[in-house]
XYZ file of N, CA and C in Angstrom:
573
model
N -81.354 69.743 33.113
C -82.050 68.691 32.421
C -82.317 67.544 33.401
N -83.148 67.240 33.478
C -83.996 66.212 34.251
C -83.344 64.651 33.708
N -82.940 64.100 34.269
C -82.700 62.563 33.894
C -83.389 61.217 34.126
N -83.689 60.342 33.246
C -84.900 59.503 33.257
C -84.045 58.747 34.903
N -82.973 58.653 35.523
C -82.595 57.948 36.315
C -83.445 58.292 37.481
N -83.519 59.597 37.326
C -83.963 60.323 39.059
C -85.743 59.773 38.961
N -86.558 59.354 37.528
C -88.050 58.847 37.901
C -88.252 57.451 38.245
N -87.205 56.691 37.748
C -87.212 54.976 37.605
C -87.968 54.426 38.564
N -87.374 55.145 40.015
C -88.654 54.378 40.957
C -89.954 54.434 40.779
N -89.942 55.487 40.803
C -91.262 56.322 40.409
C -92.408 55.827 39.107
N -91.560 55.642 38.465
C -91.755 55.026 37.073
C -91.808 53.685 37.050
N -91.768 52.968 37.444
C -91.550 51.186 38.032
C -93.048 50.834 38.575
N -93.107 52.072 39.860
C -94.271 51.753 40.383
C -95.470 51.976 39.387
N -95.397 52.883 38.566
C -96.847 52.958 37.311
C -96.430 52.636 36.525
N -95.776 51.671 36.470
C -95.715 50.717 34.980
C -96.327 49.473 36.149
N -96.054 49.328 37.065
C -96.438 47.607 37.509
C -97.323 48.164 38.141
N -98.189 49.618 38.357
C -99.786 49.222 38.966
C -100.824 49.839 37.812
N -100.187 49.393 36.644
C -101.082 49.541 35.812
C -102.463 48.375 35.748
N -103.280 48.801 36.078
C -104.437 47.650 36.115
C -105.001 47.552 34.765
N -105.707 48.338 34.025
C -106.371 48.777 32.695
C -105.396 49.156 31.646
N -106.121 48.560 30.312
C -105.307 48.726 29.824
C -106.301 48.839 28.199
N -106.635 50.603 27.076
C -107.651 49.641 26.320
C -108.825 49.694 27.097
N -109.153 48.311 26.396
C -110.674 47.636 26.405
C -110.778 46.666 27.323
N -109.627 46.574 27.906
C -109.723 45.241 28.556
C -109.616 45.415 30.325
N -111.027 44.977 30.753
C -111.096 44.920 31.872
C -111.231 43.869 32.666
N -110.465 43.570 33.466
C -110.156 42.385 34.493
C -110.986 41.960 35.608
N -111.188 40.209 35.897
C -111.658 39.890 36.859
C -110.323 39.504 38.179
N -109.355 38.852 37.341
C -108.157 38.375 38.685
C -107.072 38.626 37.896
N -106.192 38.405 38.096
C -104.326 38.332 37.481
C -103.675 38.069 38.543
N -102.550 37.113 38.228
C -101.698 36.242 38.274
C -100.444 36.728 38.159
N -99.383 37.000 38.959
C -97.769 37.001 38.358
C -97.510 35.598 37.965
N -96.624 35.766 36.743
C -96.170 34.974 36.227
C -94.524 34.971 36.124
N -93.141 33.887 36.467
C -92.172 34.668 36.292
C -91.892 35.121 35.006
N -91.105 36.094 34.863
C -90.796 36.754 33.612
C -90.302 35.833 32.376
N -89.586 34.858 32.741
C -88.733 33.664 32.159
C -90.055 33.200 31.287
N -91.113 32.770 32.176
C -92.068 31.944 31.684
C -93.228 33.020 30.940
N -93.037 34.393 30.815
C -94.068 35.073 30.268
C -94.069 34.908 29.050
N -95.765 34.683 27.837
C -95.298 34.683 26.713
C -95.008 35.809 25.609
N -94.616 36.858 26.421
C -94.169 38.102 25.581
C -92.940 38.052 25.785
N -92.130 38.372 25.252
C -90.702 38.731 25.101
C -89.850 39.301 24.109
N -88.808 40.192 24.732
C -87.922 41.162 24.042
C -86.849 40.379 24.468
N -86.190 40.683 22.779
C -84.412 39.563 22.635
C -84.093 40.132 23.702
N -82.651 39.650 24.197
C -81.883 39.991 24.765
C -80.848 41.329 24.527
N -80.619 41.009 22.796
C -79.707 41.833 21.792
C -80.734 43.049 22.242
N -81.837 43.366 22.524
C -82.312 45.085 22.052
C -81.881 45.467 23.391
N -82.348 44.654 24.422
C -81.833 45.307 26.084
C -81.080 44.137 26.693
N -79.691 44.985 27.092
C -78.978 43.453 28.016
C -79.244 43.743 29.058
N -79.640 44.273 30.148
C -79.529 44.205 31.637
C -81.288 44.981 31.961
N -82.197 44.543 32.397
C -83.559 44.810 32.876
C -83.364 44.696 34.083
N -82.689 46.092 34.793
C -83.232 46.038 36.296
C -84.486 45.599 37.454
N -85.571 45.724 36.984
C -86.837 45.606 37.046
C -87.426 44.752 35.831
N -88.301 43.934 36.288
C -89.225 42.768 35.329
C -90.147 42.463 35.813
N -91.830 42.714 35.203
C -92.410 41.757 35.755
C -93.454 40.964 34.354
N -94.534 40.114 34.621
C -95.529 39.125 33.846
C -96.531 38.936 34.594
N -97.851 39.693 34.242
C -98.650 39.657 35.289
C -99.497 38.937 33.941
N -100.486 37.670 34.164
C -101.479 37.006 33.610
C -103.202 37.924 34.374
N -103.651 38.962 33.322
C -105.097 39.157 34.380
C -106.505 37.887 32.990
N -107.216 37.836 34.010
C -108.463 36.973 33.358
C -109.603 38.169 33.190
N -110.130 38.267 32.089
C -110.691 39.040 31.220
C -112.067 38.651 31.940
N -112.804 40.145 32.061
C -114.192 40.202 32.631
C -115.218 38.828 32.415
N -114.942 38.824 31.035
C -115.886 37.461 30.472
C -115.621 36.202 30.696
N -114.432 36.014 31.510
C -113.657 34.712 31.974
C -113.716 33.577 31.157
N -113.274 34.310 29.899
C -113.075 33.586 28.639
C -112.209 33.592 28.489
N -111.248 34.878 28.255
C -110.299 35.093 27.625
C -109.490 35.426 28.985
N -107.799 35.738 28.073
C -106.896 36.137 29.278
C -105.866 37.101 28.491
N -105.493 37.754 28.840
C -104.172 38.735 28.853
C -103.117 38.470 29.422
N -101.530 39.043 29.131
C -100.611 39.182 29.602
C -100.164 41.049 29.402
N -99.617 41.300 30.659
C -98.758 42.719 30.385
C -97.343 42.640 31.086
N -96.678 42.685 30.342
C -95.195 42.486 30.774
C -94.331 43.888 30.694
N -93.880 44.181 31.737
C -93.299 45.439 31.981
C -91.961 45.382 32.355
N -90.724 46.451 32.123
C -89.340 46.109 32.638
C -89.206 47.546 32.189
N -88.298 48.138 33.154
C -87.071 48.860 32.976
C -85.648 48.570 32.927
N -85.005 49.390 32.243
C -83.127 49.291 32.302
C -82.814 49.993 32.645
N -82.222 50.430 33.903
C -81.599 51.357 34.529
C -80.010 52.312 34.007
N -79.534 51.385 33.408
C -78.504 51.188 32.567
C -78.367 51.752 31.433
N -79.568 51.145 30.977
C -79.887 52.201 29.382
C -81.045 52.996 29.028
N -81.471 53.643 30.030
C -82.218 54.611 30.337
C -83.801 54.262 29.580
N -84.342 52.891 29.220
C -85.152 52.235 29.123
C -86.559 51.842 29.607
N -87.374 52.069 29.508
C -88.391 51.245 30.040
C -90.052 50.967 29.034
N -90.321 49.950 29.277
C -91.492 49.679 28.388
C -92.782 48.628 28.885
N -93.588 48.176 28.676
C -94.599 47.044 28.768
C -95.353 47.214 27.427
N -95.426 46.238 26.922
C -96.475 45.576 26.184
C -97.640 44.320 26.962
N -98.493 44.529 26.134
C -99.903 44.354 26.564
C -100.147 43.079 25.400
N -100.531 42.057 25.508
C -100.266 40.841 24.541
C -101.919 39.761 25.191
N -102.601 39.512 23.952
C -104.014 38.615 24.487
C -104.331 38.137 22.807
N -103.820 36.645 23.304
C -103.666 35.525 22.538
C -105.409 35.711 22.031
N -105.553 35.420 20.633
C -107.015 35.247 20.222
C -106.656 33.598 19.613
N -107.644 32.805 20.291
C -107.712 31.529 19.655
C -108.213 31.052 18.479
N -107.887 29.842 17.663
C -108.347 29.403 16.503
C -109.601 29.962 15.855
N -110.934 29.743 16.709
C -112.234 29.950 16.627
C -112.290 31.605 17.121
N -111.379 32.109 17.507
C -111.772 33.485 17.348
C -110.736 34.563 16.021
N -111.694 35.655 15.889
C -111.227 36.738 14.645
C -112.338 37.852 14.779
N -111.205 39.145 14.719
C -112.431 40.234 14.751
C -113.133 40.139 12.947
N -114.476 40.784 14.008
C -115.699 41.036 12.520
C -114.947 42.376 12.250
N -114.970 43.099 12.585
C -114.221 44.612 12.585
C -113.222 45.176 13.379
N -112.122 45.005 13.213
C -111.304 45.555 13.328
C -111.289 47.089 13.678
N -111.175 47.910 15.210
C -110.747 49.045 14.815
C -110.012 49.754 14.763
N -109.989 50.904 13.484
C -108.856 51.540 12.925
C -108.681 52.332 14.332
N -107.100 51.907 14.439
C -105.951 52.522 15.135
C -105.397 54.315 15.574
N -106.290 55.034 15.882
C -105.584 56.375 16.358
C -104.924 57.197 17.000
N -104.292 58.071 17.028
C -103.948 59.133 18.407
C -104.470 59.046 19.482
N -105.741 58.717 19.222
C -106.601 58.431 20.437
C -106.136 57.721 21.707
N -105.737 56.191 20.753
C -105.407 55.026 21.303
C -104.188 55.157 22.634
N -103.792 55.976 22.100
C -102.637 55.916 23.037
C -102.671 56.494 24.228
N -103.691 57.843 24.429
C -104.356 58.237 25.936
C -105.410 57.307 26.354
N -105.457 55.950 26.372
C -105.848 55.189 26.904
C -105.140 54.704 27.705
N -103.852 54.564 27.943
C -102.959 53.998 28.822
C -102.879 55.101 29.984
N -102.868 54.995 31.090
C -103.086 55.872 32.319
C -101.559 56.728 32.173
N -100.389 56.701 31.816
C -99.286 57.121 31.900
C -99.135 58.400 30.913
N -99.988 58.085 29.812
C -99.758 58.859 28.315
C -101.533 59.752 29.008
N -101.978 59.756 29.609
C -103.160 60.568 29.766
C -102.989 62.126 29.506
N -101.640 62.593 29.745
C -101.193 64.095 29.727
C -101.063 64.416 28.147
N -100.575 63.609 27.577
C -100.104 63.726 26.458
C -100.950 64.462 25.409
N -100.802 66.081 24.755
C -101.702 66.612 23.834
C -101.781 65.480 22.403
N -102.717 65.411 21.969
C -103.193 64.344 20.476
C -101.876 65.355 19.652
N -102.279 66.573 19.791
C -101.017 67.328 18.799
C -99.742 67.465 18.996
N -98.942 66.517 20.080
C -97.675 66.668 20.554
C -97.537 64.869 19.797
N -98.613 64.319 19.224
C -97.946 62.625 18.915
C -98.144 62.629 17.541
N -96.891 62.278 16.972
C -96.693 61.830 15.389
C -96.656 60.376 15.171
N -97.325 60.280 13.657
C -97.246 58.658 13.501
C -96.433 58.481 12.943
N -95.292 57.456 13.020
C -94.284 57.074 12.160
C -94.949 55.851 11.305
N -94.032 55.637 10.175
C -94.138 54.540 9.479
C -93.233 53.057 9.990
N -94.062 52.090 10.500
C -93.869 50.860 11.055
C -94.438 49.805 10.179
N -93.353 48.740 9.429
C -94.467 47.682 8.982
C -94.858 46.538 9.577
N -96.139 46.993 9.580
C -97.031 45.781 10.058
C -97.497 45.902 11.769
N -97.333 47.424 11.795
C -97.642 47.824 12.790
C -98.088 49.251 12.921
N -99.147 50.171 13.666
C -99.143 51.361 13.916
C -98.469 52.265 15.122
N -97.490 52.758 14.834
C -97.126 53.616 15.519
C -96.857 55.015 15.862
N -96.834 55.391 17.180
C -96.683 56.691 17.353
C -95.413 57.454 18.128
N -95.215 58.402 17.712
C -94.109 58.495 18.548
C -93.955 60.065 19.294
N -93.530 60.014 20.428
C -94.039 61.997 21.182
C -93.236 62.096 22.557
N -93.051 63.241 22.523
C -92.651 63.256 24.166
C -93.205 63.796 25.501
N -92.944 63.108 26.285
C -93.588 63.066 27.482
C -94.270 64.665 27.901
N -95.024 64.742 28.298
C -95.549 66.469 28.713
C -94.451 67.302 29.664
N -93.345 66.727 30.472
C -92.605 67.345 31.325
C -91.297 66.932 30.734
N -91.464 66.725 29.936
C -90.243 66.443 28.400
C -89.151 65.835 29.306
N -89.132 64.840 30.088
C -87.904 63.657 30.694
C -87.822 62.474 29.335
N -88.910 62.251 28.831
C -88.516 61.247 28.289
C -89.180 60.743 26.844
N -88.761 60.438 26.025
C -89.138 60.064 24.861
C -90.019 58.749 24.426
N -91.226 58.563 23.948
C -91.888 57.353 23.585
C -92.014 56.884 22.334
N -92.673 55.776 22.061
C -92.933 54.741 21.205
C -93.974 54.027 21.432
N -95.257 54.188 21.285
C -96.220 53.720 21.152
C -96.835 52.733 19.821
N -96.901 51.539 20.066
C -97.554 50.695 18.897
C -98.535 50.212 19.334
N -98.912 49.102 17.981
C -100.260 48.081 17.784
C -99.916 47.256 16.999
N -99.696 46.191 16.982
C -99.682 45.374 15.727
C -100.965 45.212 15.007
N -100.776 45.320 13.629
C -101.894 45.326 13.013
C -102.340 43.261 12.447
N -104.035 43.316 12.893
C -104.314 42.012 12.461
C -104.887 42.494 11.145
N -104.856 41.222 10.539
C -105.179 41.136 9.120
C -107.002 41.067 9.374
N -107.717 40.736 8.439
C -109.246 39.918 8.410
C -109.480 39.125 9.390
N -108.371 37.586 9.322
C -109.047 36.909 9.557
C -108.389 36.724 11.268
N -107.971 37.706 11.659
C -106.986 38.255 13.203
C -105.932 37.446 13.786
N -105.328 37.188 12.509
C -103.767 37.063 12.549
C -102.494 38.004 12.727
N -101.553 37.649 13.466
C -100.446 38.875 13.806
C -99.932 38.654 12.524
N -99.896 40.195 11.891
C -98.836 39.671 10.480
C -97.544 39.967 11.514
N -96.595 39.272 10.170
C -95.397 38.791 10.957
C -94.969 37.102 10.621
N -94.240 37.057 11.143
C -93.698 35.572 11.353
C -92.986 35.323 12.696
N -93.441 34.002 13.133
C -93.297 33.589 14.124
C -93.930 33.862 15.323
N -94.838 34.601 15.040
C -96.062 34.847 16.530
C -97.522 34.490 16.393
N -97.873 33.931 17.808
C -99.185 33.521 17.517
C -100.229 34.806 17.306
N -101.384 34.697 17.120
C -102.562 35.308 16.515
C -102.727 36.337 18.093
N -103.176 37.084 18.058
C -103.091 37.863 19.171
C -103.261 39.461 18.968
N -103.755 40.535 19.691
C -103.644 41.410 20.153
C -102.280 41.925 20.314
N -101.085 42.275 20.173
C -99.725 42.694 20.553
C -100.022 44.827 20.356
N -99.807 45.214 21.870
C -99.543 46.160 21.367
C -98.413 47.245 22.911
N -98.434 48.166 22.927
C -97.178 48.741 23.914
C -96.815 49.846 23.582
N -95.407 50.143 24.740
C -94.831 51.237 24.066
C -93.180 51.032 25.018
N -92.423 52.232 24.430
C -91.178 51.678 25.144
C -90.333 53.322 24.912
N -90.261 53.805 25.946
C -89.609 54.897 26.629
C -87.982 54.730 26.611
N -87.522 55.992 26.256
C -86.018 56.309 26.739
C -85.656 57.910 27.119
N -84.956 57.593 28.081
C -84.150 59.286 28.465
C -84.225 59.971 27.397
N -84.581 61.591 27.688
C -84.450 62.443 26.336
C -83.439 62.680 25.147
N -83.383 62.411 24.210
C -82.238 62.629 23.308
C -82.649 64.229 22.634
N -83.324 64.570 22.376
C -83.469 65.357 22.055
C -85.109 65.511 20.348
N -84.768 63.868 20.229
C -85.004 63.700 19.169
C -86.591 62.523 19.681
N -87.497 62.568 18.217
C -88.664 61.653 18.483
C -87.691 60.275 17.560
N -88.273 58.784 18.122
C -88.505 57.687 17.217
C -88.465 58.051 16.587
N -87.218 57.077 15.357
C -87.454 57.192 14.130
C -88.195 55.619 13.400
N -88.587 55.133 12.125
C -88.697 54.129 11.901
C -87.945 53.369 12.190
N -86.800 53.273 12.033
C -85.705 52.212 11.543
C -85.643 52.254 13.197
N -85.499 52.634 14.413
C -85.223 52.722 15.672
C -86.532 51.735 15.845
N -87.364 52.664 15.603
C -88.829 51.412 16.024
C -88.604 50.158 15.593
N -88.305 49.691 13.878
C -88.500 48.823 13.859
C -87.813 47.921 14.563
N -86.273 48.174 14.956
C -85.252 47.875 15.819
C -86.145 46.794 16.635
N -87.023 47.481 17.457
C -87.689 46.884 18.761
C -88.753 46.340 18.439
N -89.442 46.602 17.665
C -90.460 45.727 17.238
C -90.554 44.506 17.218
N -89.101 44.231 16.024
C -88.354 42.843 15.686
C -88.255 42.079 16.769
N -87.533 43.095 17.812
C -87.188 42.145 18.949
C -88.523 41.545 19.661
N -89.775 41.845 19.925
C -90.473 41.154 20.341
C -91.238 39.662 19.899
N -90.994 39.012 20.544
C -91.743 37.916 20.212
C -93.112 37.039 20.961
N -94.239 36.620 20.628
C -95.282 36.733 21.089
C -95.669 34.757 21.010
N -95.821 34.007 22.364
C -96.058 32.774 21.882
C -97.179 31.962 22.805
C-alpha cells in the first residue's frame, strides 16, 4: 500500500503551481503570508500544516481578485486548497451555474479522475463530491459553496464570495462521509 507520506513533496509542488483554477484566469498574483490570507481553516480541524501558502492572483479583467490557499499536514496525512473570490456589494450572479461532476475535472490534479468514480454527498449549503484518486493513494473531498440569488455565501459569518476546494487524506479505505465533510466545511472561514 502506497502511503500519502512518500507523494507530499510531490504533492506540495502541484498544489502550489496550480495557476488555473475554474473560470478564472489570471493577469499577476501576489504571495500573501498565510496569517494574513482571507481564507482560513480552524486550527481544531488541522493542528500542525507542514507546508502553507496564500497566493492573491488579479483576475484577467483587473477588476476583480482571487485568493487560493493551499497547505498540507504531514502528520495527519492531509492536504487541501480552497479557491475563495470575494464578490462585492454591487456585484451578484444573473445565473448562477448549477454545480456538477464536471466541475471538479477542472482542477488540473482531479483531471484523471473518471465522472463515474465521483459520488455526491449531501453537504448543507454546499455541493459536494467525494472519490478516490485514480492510483487509489488517496481519498478526496471536493466542494462549492452554494450562493443564493442575490450571491451571498449562505452560512454565517462569511463574506459574499465564490468559496470552493477540496481536501485530501491518506487512504482509509473508505469515501467522505457527510458528517466528516461537514466537519471541515465548518472549519473554514472566509473574510
Amino acid at each position: 500500500m502506497i502511503k500519502i507520506q512518500n507523494h507530499i513533496p510531490v504533492l506540495a509542488l502541484i498544489f502550489f503551481g496550480i495557476a488555473t483554477i475554474g473560470n478564472a484566469a489570471t493577469s499577476s498574483a501576489n504571495e500573501i503570508s498565510p496569517a494574513d490570507c482571507p481564507v482560513q481553516v480552524d486550527s481544531k480541524f488541522v493542528e500542525k500544516k507542514s507546508r502553507q501558502s496564500c497566493v492573491k492572483h488579479t483576475a484577467s479583467d483587473n477588476k476583480s481578485h482571487y485568493y487560493l490557499s493551499s497547505w498540507v499536514s504531514k502528520e495527519e496525512s492531509l492536504f487541501s486548497s480552497i479557491y475563495y473570490q470575494p464578490i462585492g456589494g454591487n456585484q451578484y450572479w444573473t445565473k448562477r451555474p448549477k454545480i456538477e461532476k464536471k466541475h471538479v475535472k477542472n482542477w488540473t490534479i482531479f483531471e484523471k479522475v473518471e465522472l463515474s468514480d465521483i459520488t455526491e454527498i449531501s453537504c448543507k449549503d454546499h455541493t459536494c463530491f467525494s472519490f478516490k484518486m485514480p492510483d487509489d493513494f488517496a481519498e478526496c473531498l471536493w466542494f462549492d459553496r452554494n450562493l443564493n440569488k442575490t450571491g451571498r455565501l449562505s452560512g454565517h459569518g462569511n463574506k459574499n464570495g465564490v468559496l470552493r476546494g477540496f481536501l485530501c487524506r491518506s487512504k482509509t479505505g473508505d469515501l467522505y462521509t457527510s458528517d466528516e465533510a461537514m466537519k471541515f466545511l465548518t472549519s473554514i472561514s472566509a473574510k
